Amino acid sequence: VKAVLRRSRRAERASEGGGVKLDEAGHRATIGGSDLNLTAVEFQLLKVLVDHPGRIYTRDQLIDAMYRDERVVSDRTVDSHIKKIRRKISAVLPDREVVHSVYGLGYKYES
């Protein structure tokens, strides 16, 4: 029983960083009180970045985090998802950029 309760508490956990709030149980991301309407892959990608602000992730690391199976995915797929996430955030907060490109390395989240 205790193990089940621990698991349910973990599932209800919400991540928060720089105004972005992630509800893992509901698979919802909000910023400034507005729902971002992310796809499952976009949510997983943003979660990885928000959970470790300032950490730089390569495209390969982000692909591994987004896709748990052995599918073959182009590294430019990450760029496409990042672009969509940025667009959804800028629709709510046009003057703020929280997902940054690090030239030659990858991406990082900063609040």
Tab-separated table of C-alpha atoms in Angstrom:
chain	number	residue	atom	x	y	z
A	1	VAL	CA	0.000	0.000	0.000
A	2	LYS	CA	2.807	2.417	0.885
A	3	ALA	CA	4.478	1.827	-2.474
A	4	VAL	CA	1.263	2.618	-4.340
A	5	LEU	CA	0.824	5.832	-2.361
A	6	ARG	CA	4.418	6.884	-3.099
A	7	ARG	CA	3.882	6.298	-6.811
A	8	SER	CA	0.679	8.332	-6.862
A	9	ARG	CA	2.391	11.223	-5.082
A	10	ARG	CA	5.187	11.179	-7.650
A	11	ALA	CA	2.656	11.223	-10.491
A	12	GLU	CA	0.962	14.266	-8.992
A	13	ARG	CA	4.251	16.121	-8.773
A	14	ALA	CA	4.399	19.389	-10.603
A	15	SER	CA	7.583	20.945	-11.915
A	16	GLU	CA	7.966	24.672	-11.924
A	17	GLY	CA	10.648	26.843	-13.383
A	18	GLY	CA	10.628	30.475	-14.408
A	19	GLY	CA	6.898	30.741	-14.637
A	20	VAL	CA	6.475	27.483	-16.556
A	21	LYS	CA	4.449	25.028	-14.503
A	22	LEU	CA	4.303	21.391	-15.524
A	23	ASP	CA	1.611	19.079	-14.202
A	24	GLU	CA	2.875	15.576	-14.897
A	25	ALA	CA	-0.348	13.843	-13.862
A	26	GLY	CA	-2.448	15.955	-16.206
A	27	HIS	CA	0.265	16.334	-18.860
A	28	ARG	CA	-0.362	20.090	-18.850
A	29	ALA	CA	2.065	22.964	-19.130
A	30	THR	CA	1.091	26.495	-18.177
A	31	ILE	CA	2.906	29.797	-18.203
A	32	GLY	CA	1.497	33.013	-16.849
A	33	GLY	CA	-1.661	31.073	-15.991
A	34	SER	CA	-2.295	30.119	-19.637
A	35	ASP	CA	-2.288	26.535	-20.909
A	36	LEU	CA	0.334	25.948	-23.617
A	37	ASN	CA	-1.527	23.014	-25.245
A	38	LEU	CA	1.631	21.000	-25.849
A	39	THR	CA	1.743	17.654	-27.589
A	40	ALA	CA	3.042	14.691	-25.582
A	41	VAL	CA	6.491	14.968	-27.174
A	42	GLU	CA	6.653	18.744	-26.650
A	43	PHE	CA	5.630	18.271	-23.009
A	44	GLN	CA	8.348	15.660	-22.434
A	45	LEU	CA	10.969	17.860	-24.101
A	46	LEU	CA	10.028	20.929	-22.059
A	47	LYS	CA	9.926	18.843	-18.874
A	48	VAL	CA	13.516	17.689	-19.379
A	49	LEU	CA	14.657	21.288	-19.852
A	50	VAL	CA	12.596	22.768	-16.976
A	51	ASP	CA	13.709	20.078	-14.519
A	52	HIS	CA	17.350	21.167	-14.994
A	53	PRO	CA	17.463	24.934	-15.679
A	54	GLY	CA	20.748	26.152	-17.104
A	55	ARG	CA	21.899	22.678	-18.127
A	56	ILE	CA	22.787	22.368	-21.793
A	57	TYR	CA	21.342	19.327	-23.571
A	58	THR	CA	22.570	18.091	-26.928
A	59	ARG	CA	20.030	17.107	-29.552
A	60	ASP	CA	20.905	13.436	-29.012
A	61	GLN	CA	20.269	13.706	-25.271
A	62	LEU	CA	16.896	15.326	-25.933
A	63	ILE	CA	15.964	12.656	-28.489
A	64	ASP	CA	16.760	9.964	-25.911
A	65	ALA	CA	14.564	11.757	-23.365
A	66	MET	CA	11.662	12.241	-25.792
A	67	TYR	CA	11.608	8.800	-27.372
A	68	ARG	CA	12.135	5.850	-25.037
A	69	ASP	CA	12.056	3.304	-27.863
A	70	GLU	CA	14.674	2.638	-30.523
A	71	ARG	CA	13.080	4.622	-33.331
A	72	VAL	CA	15.296	6.489	-35.772
A	73	VAL	CA	14.715	10.223	-35.533
A	74	SER	CA	16.562	13.082	-37.205
A	75	ASP	CA	18.272	15.496	-34.847
A	76	ARG	CA	16.444	18.281	-36.674
A	77	THR	CA	13.221	16.888	-35.212
A	78	VAL	CA	14.325	18.425	-31.906
A	79	ASP	CA	14.723	21.798	-33.631
A	80	SER	CA	11.182	21.550	-34.952
A	81	HIS	CA	9.732	20.754	-31.520
A	82	ILE	CA	11.748	23.552	-29.884
A	83	LYS	CA	10.424	25.986	-32.493
A	84	LYS	CA	6.835	24.949	-31.728
A	85	ILE	CA	7.392	25.240	-27.960
A	86	ARG	CA	8.897	28.717	-28.387
A	87	ARG	CA	5.966	29.772	-30.568
A	88	LYS	CA	3.440	28.591	-27.975
A	89	ILE	CA	5.274	30.357	-25.139
A	90	SER	CA	5.660	33.588	-27.131
A	91	ALA	CA	1.914	33.584	-27.849
A	92	VAL	CA	1.406	33.982	-24.094
A	93	LEU	CA	4.534	35.982	-23.205
A	94	PRO	CA	5.763	37.684	-26.390
A	95	ASP	CA	8.681	39.510	-24.759
A	96	ARG	CA	10.185	36.487	-23.040
A	97	GLU	CA	12.418	33.689	-24.262
A	98	VAL	CA	13.054	30.808	-21.888
A	99	VAL	CA	14.376	28.095	-24.213
A	100	HIS	CA	17.774	29.160	-25.528
A	101	SER	CA	19.976	27.775	-28.277
A	102	VAL	CA	23.617	27.274	-27.380
A	103	TYR	CA	25.585	27.479	-30.616
A	104	GLY	CA	27.295	24.218	-31.492
A	105	LEU	CA	25.996	22.424	-28.403
A	106	GLY	CA	22.214	22.258	-28.057
A	107	TYR	CA	19.504	23.844	-25.922
A	108	LYS	CA	18.955	25.014	-22.371
A	109	TYR	CA	16.108	26.407	-20.293
A	110	GLU	CA	16.519	29.606	-18.317
A	111	SER	CA	13.811	31.452	-16.454
